[in-house]
Every structure is written in structure tokens, then in C-alpha cells.
Amino acid sequence: MVSSETYRTIQNWVGQQLEYEATHSAPAPLTDAQRKLLDKLEQTLPLTTPLLPEPDLGDTNWIGLLMEDRAARQRGPGNIAGVDFQEKPGPVVGGVQKWYCHVRIDEHPQPFPNPESGLSQDGTQPCFARKKDAKKYAAKSAIEWLRTNGRMPQGGGNSMVSSQPQNRPLTPLPSSPERKKPKLSAPSPEQSRDPASKSDALQEVQRLCARLGSPDVPKYVVTENPEHPGFFSGYPDMGILVSEFPAGIGRVEDVLGKRSTKEKIAEELLAPLRSMVAKRDELDEQYIKSLPPLQQESENNHHSSVHLRG
């Protein structure tokens, strides 16, 4: 049990600290022990303003919808509409750490939630016991603003960009500050027109590896990003051919869809594989030309039969 004297002693000390700050216009000095104890005390005190109940987020995958929309807005290889999530701790309630989260997108200068979407009428932001729920709410706030302003289709999971505003003109917004963007990937129009792109690239890579005497490679190692469901990273296991390639070749990150991840890996392997096969063919041709006429004819017949069997 704490005595009244203890409370008076603390009250006098607090008064001295406040008087020091009022006189010197600077924070009152604290020892490390005092600072730690005050932080712990603050966490256990009841809130002066009751927290709002956590909003219902429903069953919608708000984070996945926003990430798909960002990928659909890709403006060129390796360059997509940006998205940047920032989490920060909120109050501790009943010994439970609460969390806030903001998300920045290129279309708005302020992060979401903001006064235009996600904040309550009195300007407060909901906090959540789970980081993931705080992140979902930030994504939901951004999506609702995008839909309201005709920059994203209403309803469903369609991530294609809406080409026309919905019943209201768009006001140009100042560009947001430059920031780090996750390297999410979606096929570019140039890649779509390439006859060796997509599944053709997978078949071509397999054929080239067989020409090099390794029909069982590559093996595609693909893993899903736990923070962004539906997005995958991966790399090729080239087996005995690995020493022939530059380090890191074919490694991709955060590509939408498992199949698309394998296709993107294959596309990056095409150029070096074609170069290797071309060099191998050139060496074979030089060897054949260096042979005497009779032996050359025999070797030509041998290579023809090999190609027929292949």
C-alpha cells in the first residue's frame, strides 16, 4: 500500500520539474531511472480520452487490393505507382501495445488515413492491437479515397485503372515527396509484345538449357511475400550451369502471381542463354572447318544425325 506521504513527495517533485521547465524553457533534467519509471507509469495510467473501438475491416483483403492496383498502374519496366506503409506504436491499453499505420501513395500529398479518408469526425485515428489490422485500415482508407475520386473502380477486386472520373472532375494534386518504393512488378506492354515473353520464355529457356546439355534446369525457387499475399520472389537454380552466369541473374522480387514470377525469371535468363548457345555453335563450326575434307564430311554427317535425333 502506498502512503499519502509518497503521493505528496511525488507531487512536490513534479511541481519542481514543471517550475524548472517554465523558468528555463527547456526540459527538466531526468536520470535514466526516472525516465524509465515515468514511461512505465504513463503506460499504466488511464487515458484522458477514451479510445474509439477498432473499426470493422470485414473480409476484404484491403492490402492485396491496393498492391494489385499499384502494379496495374505500372508506367514502365521497374517503375510503378508508389506505395509506402509506415507503422508506429500507439498507446498501451491494459498492458496491450496498440498500433497506428499510415500509407503514402503518389496520387495524394498526405498519407492515409487523413482528414479526407480514415479519420473520425474529431480528427482522431483508430489504433489497433494488431499491426496487420492497422495496416489494413490504412490501405482501406487509401482505397476509399481512390474510389471516391474516380481513380479506382468501385467494388470487387478489379485492379485495372479507371480511365474516367466517376461523376466528378479531378483536381490536380501536388506531387508527394520522393520516397522509397517497393519493387513490385507487372508485365509491361513491351514484354507482352515480345514473342518469347510469358510462357514462351519458359519453353525457350528449357530448350536452350537442353542445347547446353542440361535439360533438367532451371528449377524455379519461388516464395510468397508474407506481408503482401499474392506477390512472390524467386530465383533460378541453374545446377551445373550456375558458374556460367553472373551472380544474381534471374533473381526477382515482389511479382504479382506465382506463374508470372517464373515467367519473369525466364525472361531474364533468355539473353545469357542465347549468347552461350551461340558461342557453343560458333566453336562447333570452327572445329568442323578446321578438319580435313573427308573427316569434315564425316563430322558434318555426325552433327546432322545428332540434330535430327535432338
PDB file of C-alpha atoms in Angstrom:
ATOM      1  CA  MET A   1       0.000   0.000   0.000  1.00  0.00           C
ATOM      2  CA  VAL A   2       1.312   3.447  -0.977  1.00  0.00           C
ATOM      3  CA  SER A   3       1.170   6.100   1.761  1.00  0.00           C
ATOM      4  CA  SER A   4      -0.146   9.629   1.335  1.00  0.00           C
ATOM      5  CA  GLU A   5       3.368  10.876   2.048  1.00  0.00           C
ATOM      6  CA  THR A   6       4.617   9.095  -1.056  1.00  0.00           C
ATOM      7  CA  TYR A   7       1.996  10.825  -3.188  1.00  0.00           C
ATOM      8  CA  ARG A   8       2.903  14.238  -1.685  1.00  0.00           C
ATOM      9  CA  THR A   9       6.615  13.613  -2.321  1.00  0.00           C
ATOM     10  CA  ILE A  10       5.927  12.758  -5.971  1.00  0.00           C
ATOM     11  CA  GLN A  11       3.602  15.744  -6.306  1.00  0.00           C
ATOM     12  CA  ASN A  12       6.273  18.118  -4.947  1.00  0.00           C
ATOM     13  CA  TRP A  13       8.870  16.656  -7.305  1.00  0.00           C
ATOM     14  CA  VAL A  14       6.520  17.052 -10.302  1.00  0.00           C
ATOM     15  CA  GLY A  15       5.905  20.682  -9.254  1.00  0.00           C
ATOM     16  CA  GLN A  16       9.671  21.332  -9.179  1.00  0.00           C
ATOM     17  CA  GLN A  17      10.093  19.791 -12.634  1.00  0.00           C
ATOM     18  CA  LEU A  18       7.289  21.937 -14.071  1.00  0.00           C
ATOM     19  CA  GLU A  19       8.706  25.071 -12.421  1.00  0.00           C
ATOM     20  CA  TYR A  20      12.147  24.352 -13.908  1.00  0.00           C
ATOM     21  CA  GLU A  21      10.685  23.991 -17.420  1.00  0.00           C
ATOM     22  CA  ALA A  22       8.627  27.185 -17.058  1.00  0.00           C
ATOM     23  CA  THR A  23      11.704  29.134 -15.890  1.00  0.00           C
ATOM     24  CA  HIS A  24      14.265  27.785 -18.342  1.00  0.00           C
ATOM     25  CA  SER A  25      12.004  26.990 -21.335  1.00  0.00           C
ATOM     26  CA  ALA A  26      13.743  23.640 -21.573  1.00  0.00           C
ATOM     27  CA  PRO A  27      13.045  20.057 -20.462  1.00  0.00           C
ATOM     28  CA  ALA A  28      13.748  19.413 -16.790  1.00  0.00           C
ATOM     29  CA  PRO A  29      16.714  17.108 -16.124  1.00  0.00           C
ATOM     30  CA  LEU A  30      15.950  13.432 -15.522  1.00  0.00           C
ATOM     31  CA  THR A  31      18.076  10.473 -14.597  1.00  0.00           C
ATOM     32  CA  ASP A  32      17.786   7.321 -16.684  1.00  0.00           C
ATOM     33  CA  ALA A  33      15.985   5.586 -13.832  1.00  0.00           C
ATOM     34  CA  GLN A  34      13.458   8.432 -13.512  1.00  0.00           C
ATOM     35  CA  ARG A  35      12.801   8.456 -17.247  1.00  0.00           C
ATOM     36  CA  LYS A  36      12.188   4.690 -17.354  1.00  0.00           C
ATOM     37  CA  LEU A  37       9.852   4.808 -14.353  1.00  0.00           C
ATOM     38  CA  LEU A  38       7.878   7.731 -15.812  1.00  0.00           C
ATOM     39  CA  ASP A  39       7.482   5.885 -19.136  1.00  0.00           C
ATOM     40  CA  LYS A  40       6.165   2.813 -17.337  1.00  0.00           C
ATOM     41  CA  LEU A  41       3.825   4.929 -15.186  1.00  0.00           C
ATOM     42  CA  GLU A  42       2.422   6.717 -18.234  1.00  0.00           C
ATOM     43  CA  GLN A  43       1.636   3.378 -19.882  1.00  0.00           C
ATOM     44  CA  THR A  44      -0.376   2.217 -16.887  1.00  0.00           C
ATOM     45  CA  LEU A  45      -2.388   5.421 -16.340  1.00  0.00           C
ATOM     46  CA  PRO A  46      -5.958   5.572 -17.689  1.00  0.00           C
ATOM     47  CA  LEU A  47      -6.361   7.513 -20.937  1.00  0.00           C
ATOM     48  CA  THR A  48      -7.716  11.046 -20.652  1.00  0.00           C
ATOM     49  CA  THR A  49      -9.671  10.444 -23.894  1.00  0.00           C
ATOM     50  CA  PRO A  50     -11.277   7.016 -24.298  1.00  0.00           C
ATOM     51  CA  LEU A  51     -10.087   5.100 -27.370  1.00  0.00           C
ATOM     52  CA  LEU A  52     -12.521   4.521 -30.186  1.00  0.00           C
ATOM     53  CA  PRO A  53     -13.466   0.884 -30.806  1.00  0.00           C
ATOM     54  CA  GLU A  54     -11.499  -0.752 -33.621  1.00  0.00           C
ATOM     55  CA  PRO A  55     -13.345  -0.291 -36.941  1.00  0.00           C
ATOM     56  CA  ASP A  56     -14.753  -3.367 -38.641  1.00  0.00           C
ATOM     57  CA  LEU A  57     -12.459  -4.249 -41.557  1.00  0.00           C
ATOM     58  CA  GLY A  58     -14.689  -7.008 -42.952  1.00  0.00           C
ATOM     59  CA  ASP A  59     -13.322  -9.864 -45.070  1.00  0.00           C
ATOM     60  CA  THR A  60     -11.864  -7.687 -47.853  1.00  0.00           C
ATOM     61  CA  ASN A  61      -8.128  -8.051 -48.497  1.00  0.00           C
ATOM     62  CA  TRP A  62      -7.500  -4.282 -48.444  1.00  0.00           C
ATOM     63  CA  ILE A  63      -3.710  -4.598 -48.579  1.00  0.00           C
ATOM     64  CA  GLY A  64      -3.838  -7.004 -51.534  1.00  0.00           C
ATOM     65  CA  LEU A  65      -6.292  -4.752 -53.425  1.00  0.00           C
ATOM     66  CA  LEU A  66      -4.060  -1.713 -53.006  1.00  0.00           C
ATOM     67  CA  MET A  67      -0.919  -3.594 -54.030  1.00  0.00           C
ATOM     68  CA  GLU A  68      -2.645  -5.003 -57.139  1.00  0.00           C
ATOM     69  CA  ASP A  69      -3.830  -1.507 -58.070  1.00  0.00           C
ATOM     70  CA  ARG A  70      -0.249  -0.214 -57.736  1.00  0.00           C
ATOM     71  CA  ALA A  71       1.038  -2.984 -60.008  1.00  0.00           C
ATOM     72  CA  ALA A  72      -1.702  -2.313 -62.591  1.00  0.00           C
ATOM     73  CA  ARG A  73      -0.609   1.325 -62.775  1.00  0.00           C
ATOM     74  CA  GLN A  74       2.901   0.428 -63.889  1.00  0.00           C
ATOM     75  CA  ARG A  75       4.235   3.102 -66.208  1.00  0.00           C
ATOM     76  CA  GLY A  76       7.260   1.167 -67.494  1.00  0.00           C
ATOM     77  CA  PRO A  77       9.660  -1.632 -66.542  1.00  0.00           C
ATOM     78  CA  GLY A  78      10.614  -1.334 -62.884  1.00  0.00           C
ATOM     79  CA  ASN A  79       8.562   1.848 -62.382  1.00  0.00           C
ATOM     80  CA  ILE A  80       5.132   1.664 -60.763  1.00  0.00           C
ATOM     81  CA  ALA A  81       2.838   3.893 -58.774  1.00  0.00           C
ATOM     82  CA  GLY A  82       4.412   4.053 -55.328  1.00  0.00           C
ATOM     83  CA  VAL A  83       3.124   2.737 -52.020  1.00  0.00           C
ATOM     84  CA  ASP A  84       4.849   3.120 -48.663  1.00  0.00           C
ATOM     85  CA  PHE A  85       3.480   1.767 -45.360  1.00  0.00           C
ATOM     86  CA  GLN A  86       4.761   3.257 -42.086  1.00  0.00           C
ATOM     87  CA  GLU A  87       3.826   1.686 -38.733  1.00  0.00           C
ATOM     88  CA  LYS A  88       4.242   3.393 -35.363  1.00  0.00           C
ATOM     89  CA  PRO A  89       3.339   2.410 -31.802  1.00  0.00           C
ATOM     90  CA  GLY A  90       0.253   3.894 -30.208  1.00  0.00           C
ATOM     91  CA  PRO A  91      -0.853   3.906 -26.552  1.00  0.00           C
ATOM     92  CA  VAL A  92      -0.558   0.906 -24.244  1.00  0.00           C
ATOM     93  CA  VAL A  93      -4.045  -0.043 -23.037  1.00  0.00           C
ATOM     94  CA  GLY A  94      -4.445  -2.635 -20.310  1.00  0.00           C
ATOM     95  CA  GLY A  95      -0.878  -3.751 -20.883  1.00  0.00           C
ATOM     96  CA  VAL A  96      -1.530  -4.224 -24.643  1.00  0.00           C
ATOM     97  CA  GLN A  97       0.504  -2.200 -27.156  1.00  0.00           C
ATOM     98  CA  LYS A  98      -1.728  -0.532 -29.735  1.00  0.00           C
ATOM     99  CA  TRP A  99      -0.546   0.409 -33.252  1.00  0.00           C
ATOM    100  CA  TYR A 100      -1.088   3.056 -35.911  1.00  0.00           C
ATOM    101  CA  CYS A 101      -0.209   2.769 -39.589  1.00  0.00           C
ATOM    102  CA  HIS A 102      -0.033   5.293 -42.451  1.00  0.00           C
ATOM    103  CA  VAL A 103       0.329   4.591 -46.162  1.00  0.00           C
ATOM    104  CA  ARG A 104       1.586   7.009 -48.811  1.00  0.00           C
ATOM    105  CA  ILE A 105       0.534   6.840 -52.473  1.00  0.00           C
ATOM    106  CA  ASP A 106       1.639   9.043 -55.360  1.00  0.00           C
ATOM    107  CA  GLU A 107      -1.829  10.443 -56.003  1.00  0.00           C
ATOM    108  CA  HIS A 108      -2.072  12.351 -52.705  1.00  0.00           C
ATOM    109  CA  PRO A 109       0.438  14.565 -50.874  1.00  0.00           C
ATOM    110  CA  GLN A 110      -0.674  13.351 -47.419  1.00  0.00           C
ATOM    111  CA  PRO A 111      -0.510   9.794 -46.074  1.00  0.00           C
ATOM    112  CA  PHE A 112      -3.689   7.866 -45.293  1.00  0.00           C
ATOM    113  CA  PRO A 113      -5.608   7.933 -43.005  1.00  0.00           C
ATOM    114  CA  ASN A 114      -6.009  11.709 -43.324  1.00  0.00           C
ATOM    115  CA  PRO A 115      -8.898  14.199 -42.963  1.00  0.00           C
ATOM    116  CA  GLU A 116     -10.206  13.193 -46.407  1.00  0.00           C
ATOM    117  CA  SER A 117     -10.400   9.488 -45.597  1.00  0.00           C
ATOM    118  CA  GLY A 118      -9.961   7.402 -42.477  1.00  0.00           C
ATOM    119  CA  LEU A 119     -10.014   9.899 -39.600  1.00  0.00           C
ATOM    120  CA  SER A 120     -13.011  10.257 -37.312  1.00  0.00           C
ATOM    121  CA  GLN A 121     -15.061  13.462 -37.201  1.00  0.00           C
ATOM    122  CA  ASP A 122     -12.952  14.845 -34.359  1.00  0.00           C
ATOM    123  CA  GLY A 123      -9.755  14.107 -36.313  1.00  0.00           C
ATOM    124  CA  THR A 124      -8.594  11.096 -34.292  1.00  0.00           C
ATOM    125  CA  GLN A 125      -7.123   7.986 -35.909  1.00  0.00           C
ATOM    126  CA  PRO A 126      -8.126   4.488 -34.795  1.00  0.00           C
ATOM    127  CA  CYS A 127      -5.406   2.299 -33.314  1.00  0.00           C
ATOM    128  CA  PHE A 128      -5.293  -1.487 -33.324  1.00  0.00           C
ATOM    129  CA  ALA A 129      -3.989  -4.304 -31.160  1.00  0.00           C
ATOM    130  CA  ARG A 130      -2.529  -5.988 -34.266  1.00  0.00           C
ATOM    131  CA  LYS A 131      -0.063  -4.313 -36.648  1.00  0.00           C
ATOM    132  CA  LYS A 132      -1.678  -6.149 -39.574  1.00  0.00           C
ATOM    133  CA  ASP A 133      -5.101  -4.642 -38.789  1.00  0.00           C
ATOM    134  CA  ALA A 134      -3.599  -1.147 -38.577  1.00  0.00           C
ATOM    135  CA  LYS A 135      -2.026  -1.733 -41.999  1.00  0.00           C
ATOM    136  CA  LYS A 136      -5.338  -2.998 -43.406  1.00  0.00           C
ATOM    137  CA  TYR A 137      -7.109   0.121 -42.172  1.00  0.00           C
ATOM    138  CA  ALA A 138      -4.514   2.398 -43.790  1.00  0.00           C
ATOM    139  CA  ALA A 139      -4.928   0.543 -47.114  1.00  0.00           C
ATOM    140  CA  LYS A 140      -8.735   0.711 -46.775  1.00  0.00           C
ATOM    141  CA  SER A 141      -8.578   4.488 -46.235  1.00  0.00           C
ATOM    142  CA  ALA A 142      -6.433   4.952 -49.356  1.00  0.00           C
ATOM    143  CA  ILE A 143      -8.697   2.720 -51.481  1.00  0.00           C
ATOM    144  CA  GLU A 144     -11.860   4.533 -50.376  1.00  0.00           C
ATOM    145  CA  TRP A 145     -10.294   7.883 -51.365  1.00  0.00           C
ATOM    146  CA  LEU A 146      -9.146   6.483 -54.741  1.00  0.00           C
ATOM    147  CA  ARG A 147     -12.651   5.152 -55.448  1.00  0.00           C
ATOM    148  CA  THR A 148     -14.395   8.332 -54.334  1.00  0.00           C
ATOM    149  CA  ASN A 149     -12.195  10.360 -56.691  1.00  0.00           C
ATOM    150  CA  GLY A 150     -12.685   8.028 -59.658  1.00  0.00           C
ATOM    151  CA  ARG A 151      -9.128   6.728 -59.618  1.00  0.00           C
ATOM    152  CA  MET A 152     -10.053   3.120 -58.864  1.00  0.00           C
ATOM    153  CA  PRO A 153     -13.143   1.068 -59.826  1.00  0.00           C
ATOM    154  CA  GLN A 154     -15.887   0.691 -57.247  1.00  0.00           C
ATOM    155  CA  GLY A 155     -16.380  -2.725 -55.673  1.00  0.00           C
ATOM    156  CA  GLY A 156     -14.819  -6.098 -56.451  1.00  0.00           C
ATOM    157  CA  GLY A 157     -11.142  -6.881 -56.771  1.00  0.00           C
ATOM    158  CA  ASN A 158     -10.608  -5.454 -60.251  1.00  0.00           C
ATOM    159  CA  SER A 159      -7.297  -3.641 -60.085  1.00  0.00           C
ATOM    160  CA  MET A 160      -7.388  -2.078 -63.563  1.00  0.00           C
ATOM    161  CA  VAL A 161      -7.115   1.695 -63.628  1.00  0.00           C
ATOM    162  CA  SER A 162     -10.352   3.575 -64.183  1.00  0.00           C
ATOM    163  CA  SER A 163      -9.976   5.752 -67.268  1.00  0.00           C
ATOM    164  CA  GLN A 164     -12.806   8.189 -66.476  1.00  0.00           C
ATOM    165  CA  PRO A 165     -13.712  10.069 -63.270  1.00  0.00           C
ATOM    166  CA  GLN A 166     -16.963   8.983 -61.656  1.00  0.00           C
ATOM    167  CA  ASN A 167     -19.396  11.909 -61.735  1.00  0.00           C
ATOM    168  CA  ARG A 168     -16.837  14.494 -60.608  1.00  0.00           C
ATOM    169  CA  PRO A 169     -13.798  16.156 -62.174  1.00  0.00           C
ATOM    170  CA  LEU A 170     -10.363  15.521 -60.723  1.00  0.00           C
ATOM    171  CA  THR A 171      -8.425  18.382 -59.241  1.00  0.00           C
ATOM    172  CA  PRO A 172      -4.677  18.245 -59.938  1.00  0.00           C
ATOM    173  CA  LEU A 173      -2.811  17.471 -56.743  1.00  0.00           C
ATOM    174  CA  PRO A 174       0.758  18.436 -55.880  1.00  0.00           C
ATOM    175  CA  SER A 175       3.165  15.570 -56.212  1.00  0.00           C
ATOM    176  CA  SER A 176       4.125  13.860 -52.987  1.00  0.00           C
ATOM    177  CA  PRO A 177       7.733  13.885 -51.766  1.00  0.00           C
ATOM    178  CA  GLU A 178      10.017  11.270 -53.254  1.00  0.00           C
ATOM    179  CA  ARG A 179      10.210   8.136 -51.179  1.00  0.00           C
ATOM    180  CA  LYS A 180      11.362   4.574 -51.338  1.00  0.00           C
ATOM    181  CA  LYS A 181       9.007   2.337 -53.301  1.00  0.00           C
ATOM    182  CA  PRO A 182       8.743  -1.442 -53.106  1.00  0.00           C
ATOM    183  CA  LYS A 183       9.848  -3.132 -56.299  1.00  0.00           C
ATOM    184  CA  LEU A 184       6.546  -4.670 -57.296  1.00  0.00           C
ATOM    185  CA  SER A 185       6.422  -5.970 -60.869  1.00  0.00           C
ATOM    186  CA  ALA A 186       3.804  -6.428 -63.542  1.00  0.00           C
ATOM    187  CA  PRO A 187       4.345  -7.211 -67.244  1.00  0.00           C
ATOM    188  CA  SER A 188       4.988  -4.125 -69.367  1.00  0.00           C
ATOM    189  CA  PRO A 189       3.395  -3.640 -72.805  1.00  0.00           C
ATOM    190  CA  GLU A 190       6.805  -4.154 -74.432  1.00  0.00           C
ATOM    191  CA  GLN A 191       7.176  -7.529 -72.734  1.00  0.00           C
ATOM    192  CA  SER A 192       3.660  -8.516 -73.803  1.00  0.00           C
ATOM    193  CA  ARG A 193       4.559  -7.946 -77.459  1.00  0.00           C
ATOM    194  CA  ASP A 194       7.782  -9.971 -77.240  1.00  0.00           C
ATOM    195  CA  PRO A 195       7.126 -13.401 -78.864  1.00  0.00           C
ATOM    196  CA  ALA A 196       9.465 -15.006 -76.311  1.00  0.00           C
ATOM    197  CA  SER A 197       7.720 -13.423 -73.312  1.00  0.00           C
ATOM    198  CA  LYS A 198       5.453 -15.091 -70.759  1.00  0.00           C
ATOM    199  CA  SER A 199       5.035 -18.866 -71.170  1.00  0.00           C
ATOM    200  CA  ASP A 200       7.045 -18.829 -74.444  1.00  0.00           C
ATOM    201  CA  ALA A 201      10.038 -17.692 -72.387  1.00  0.00           C
ATOM    202  CA  LEU A 202       9.708 -20.722 -70.101  1.00  0.00           C
ATOM    203  CA  GLN A 203       9.726 -23.083 -73.084  1.00  0.00           C
ATOM    204  CA  GLU A 204      12.609 -21.271 -74.782  1.00  0.00           C
ATOM    205  CA  VAL A 205      14.722 -21.388 -71.611  1.00  0.00           C
ATOM    206  CA  GLN A 206      14.091 -25.130 -71.315  1.00  0.00           C
ATOM    207  CA  ARG A 207      15.091 -25.670 -74.960  1.00  0.00           C
ATOM    208  CA  LEU A 208      18.287 -23.612 -74.629  1.00  0.00           C
ATOM    209  CA  CYS A 209      19.348 -25.417 -71.457  1.00  0.00           C
ATOM    210  CA  ALA A 210      18.834 -28.743 -73.243  1.00  0.00           C
ATOM    211  CA  ARG A 211      21.057 -27.499 -76.082  1.00  0.00           C
ATOM    212  CA  LEU A 212      23.732 -26.874 -73.445  1.00  0.00           C
ATOM    213  CA  GLY A 213      23.421 -30.415 -72.158  1.00  0.00           C
ATOM    214  CA  SER A 214      21.337 -29.617 -69.029  1.00  0.00           C
ATOM    215  CA  PRO A 215      17.701 -30.487 -69.806  1.00  0.00           C
ATOM    216  CA  ASP A 216      16.747 -30.656 -66.115  1.00  0.00           C
ATOM    217  CA  VAL A 217      17.458 -26.989 -65.338  1.00  0.00           C
ATOM    218  CA  PRO A 218      16.465 -24.448 -64.337  1.00  0.00           C
ATOM    219  CA  LYS A 219      14.486 -25.231 -61.221  1.00  0.00           C
ATOM    220  CA  TYR A 220      12.406 -22.195 -60.211  1.00  0.00           C
ATOM    221  CA  VAL A 221      12.574 -21.426 -56.471  1.00  0.00           C
ATOM    222  CA  VAL A 222       9.559 -19.205 -55.679  1.00  0.00           C
ATOM    223  CA  THR A 223       8.283 -17.940 -52.297  1.00  0.00           C
ATOM    224  CA  GLU A 224       5.305 -15.762 -51.387  1.00  0.00           C
ATOM    225  CA  ASN A 225       5.779 -12.426 -49.610  1.00  0.00           C
ATOM    226  CA  PRO A 226       4.052 -12.831 -46.197  1.00  0.00           C
ATOM    227  CA  GLU A 227       3.468  -9.087 -45.955  1.00  0.00           C
ATOM    228  CA  HIS A 228       1.805  -8.855 -49.394  1.00  0.00           C
ATOM    229  CA  PRO A 229      -0.210 -12.012 -50.195  1.00  0.00           C
ATOM    230  CA  GLY A 230      -0.258 -12.804 -53.898  1.00  0.00           C
ATOM    231  CA  PHE A 231       3.205 -11.333 -54.551  1.00  0.00           C
ATOM    232  CA  PHE A 232       6.200 -13.620 -54.980  1.00  0.00           C
ATOM    233  CA  SER A 233      10.001 -13.505 -55.128  1.00  0.00           C
ATOM    234  CA  GLY A 234      12.221 -16.103 -56.730  1.00  0.00           C
ATOM    235  CA  TYR A 235      15.424 -17.161 -58.426  1.00  0.00           C
ATOM    236  CA  PRO A 236      16.589 -19.925 -60.785  1.00  0.00           C
ATOM    237  CA  ASP A 237      18.580 -22.916 -59.587  1.00  0.00           C
ATOM    238  CA  MET A 238      20.843 -23.460 -62.619  1.00  0.00           C
ATOM    239  CA  GLY A 239      22.526 -26.645 -61.386  1.00  0.00           C
ATOM    240  CA  ILE A 240      25.872 -27.337 -63.093  1.00  0.00           C
ATOM    241  CA  LEU A 241      25.387 -24.255 -65.308  1.00  0.00           C
ATOM    242  CA  VAL A 242      25.459 -21.850 -62.364  1.00  0.00           C
ATOM    243  CA  SER A 243      29.146 -20.964 -62.880  1.00  0.00           C
ATOM    244  CA  GLU A 244      28.343 -19.761 -66.416  1.00  0.00           C
ATOM    245  CA  PHE A 245      26.034 -16.978 -65.199  1.00  0.00           C
ATOM    246  CA  PRO A 246      26.658 -13.651 -63.422  1.00  0.00           C
ATOM    247  CA  ALA A 247      25.826 -13.652 -59.705  1.00  0.00           C
ATOM    248  CA  GLY A 248      22.177 -12.846 -59.007  1.00  0.00           C
ATOM    249  CA  ILE A 249      20.960 -13.451 -62.567  1.00  0.00           C
ATOM    250  CA  GLY A 250      17.229 -14.114 -62.736  1.00  0.00           C
ATOM    251  CA  ARG A 251      16.517 -13.055 -59.156  1.00  0.00           C
ATOM    252  CA  VAL A 252      13.207 -11.150 -58.963  1.00  0.00           C
ATOM    253  CA  GLU A 253      11.212  -9.686 -56.074  1.00  0.00           C
ATOM    254  CA  ASP A 254       7.538  -8.952 -55.384  1.00  0.00           C
ATOM    255  CA  VAL A 255       5.963 -10.025 -58.669  1.00  0.00           C
ATOM    256  CA  LEU A 256       2.187 -10.401 -58.811  1.00  0.00           C
ATOM    257  CA  GLY A 257       1.352 -14.112 -59.280  1.00  0.00           C
ATOM    258  CA  LYS A 258       3.425 -17.277 -58.938  1.00  0.00           C
ATOM    259  CA  ARG A 259       3.301 -18.110 -62.664  1.00  0.00           C
ATOM    260  CA  SER A 260       4.271 -14.551 -63.602  1.00  0.00           C
ATOM    261  CA  THR A 261       7.256 -14.806 -61.234  1.00  0.00           C
ATOM    262  CA  LYS A 262       8.588 -17.865 -63.087  1.00  0.00           C
ATOM    263  CA  GLU A 263       7.991 -16.156 -66.431  1.00  0.00           C
ATOM    264  CA  LYS A 264       9.883 -13.049 -65.323  1.00  0.00           C
ATOM    265  CA  ILE A 265      12.814 -15.191 -64.149  1.00  0.00           C
ATOM    266  CA  ALA A 266      12.837 -16.974 -67.518  1.00  0.00           C
ATOM    267  CA  GLU A 267      12.816 -13.669 -69.412  1.00  0.00           C
ATOM    268  CA  GLU A 268      15.971 -12.566 -67.579  1.00  0.00           C
ATOM    269  CA  LEU A 269      17.704 -15.855 -68.451  1.00  0.00           C
ATOM    270  CA  LEU A 270      16.996 -15.669 -72.190  1.00  0.00           C
ATOM    271  CA  ALA A 271      19.759 -13.243 -73.224  1.00  0.00           C
ATOM    272  CA  PRO A 272      22.670 -15.004 -71.460  1.00  0.00           C
ATOM    273  CA  LEU A 273      21.423 -18.453 -72.551  1.00  0.00           C
ATOM    274  CA  ARG A 274      21.145 -17.385 -76.192  1.00  0.00           C
ATOM    275  CA  SER A 275      24.657 -15.940 -76.013  1.00  0.00           C
ATOM    276  CA  MET A 276      26.019 -19.182 -74.535  1.00  0.00           C
ATOM    277  CA  VAL A 277      24.348 -21.326 -77.218  1.00  0.00           C
ATOM    278  CA  ALA A 278      25.584 -19.000 -79.987  1.00  0.00           C
ATOM    279  CA  LYS A 279      29.167 -19.283 -78.694  1.00  0.00           C
ATOM    280  CA  ARG A 280      28.841 -23.070 -78.468  1.00  0.00           C
ATOM    281  CA  ASP A 281      27.575 -23.233 -82.086  1.00  0.00           C
ATOM    282  CA  GLU A 282      30.388 -20.962 -83.251  1.00  0.00           C
ATOM    283  CA  LEU A 283      33.023 -23.165 -81.619  1.00  0.00           C
ATOM    284  CA  ASP A 284      31.478 -26.271 -83.219  1.00  0.00           C
ATOM    285  CA  GLU A 285      31.518 -24.586 -86.616  1.00  0.00           C
ATOM    286  CA  GLN A 286      35.143 -23.525 -86.234  1.00  0.00           C
ATOM    287  CA  TYR A 287      36.116 -27.037 -85.239  1.00  0.00           C
ATOM    288  CA  ILE A 288      34.362 -28.560 -88.257  1.00  0.00           C
ATOM    289  CA  LYS A 289      36.026 -26.084 -90.652  1.00  0.00           C
ATOM    290  CA  SER A 290      39.432 -26.977 -89.256  1.00  0.00           C
ATOM    291  CA  LEU A 291      39.035 -30.673 -90.108  1.00  0.00           C
ATOM    292  CA  PRO A 292      40.422 -32.282 -93.329  1.00  0.00           C
ATOM    293  CA  PRO A 293      37.786 -32.617 -96.118  1.00  0.00           C
ATOM    294  CA  LEU A 294      36.993 -36.325 -95.568  1.00  0.00           C
ATOM    295  CA  GLN A 295      36.891 -36.041 -91.801  1.00  0.00           C
ATOM    296  CA  GLN A 296      34.926 -32.800 -92.137  1.00  0.00           C
ATOM    297  CA  GLU A 297      32.260 -34.577 -94.227  1.00  0.00           C
ATOM    298  CA  SER A 298      32.105 -37.366 -91.657  1.00  0.00           C
ATOM    299  CA  GLU A 299      31.778 -34.856 -88.814  1.00  0.00           C
ATOM    300  CA  ASN A 300      29.086 -32.968 -90.733  1.00  0.00           C
ATOM    301  CA  ASN A 301      27.117 -36.190 -91.149  1.00  0.00           C
ATOM    302  CA  HIS A 302      27.586 -36.929 -87.456  1.00  0.00           C
ATOM    303  CA  HIS A 303      26.334 -33.475 -86.396  1.00  0.00           C
ATOM    304  CA  SER A 304      23.373 -33.752 -88.773  1.00  0.00           C
ATOM    305  CA  SER A 305      22.328 -37.034 -87.236  1.00  0.00           C
ATOM    306  CA  VAL A 306      22.706 -35.542 -83.740  1.00  0.00           C
ATOM    307  CA  HIS A 307      20.475 -32.595 -84.670  1.00  0.00           C
ATOM    308  CA  LEU A 308      17.895 -34.960 -86.205  1.00  0.00           C
ATOM    309  CA  ARG A 309      17.805 -37.004 -83.022  1.00  0.00           C
ATOM    310  CA  GLY A 310      17.521 -33.759 -80.951  1.00  0.00           C
TER     311      GLY A 310
END
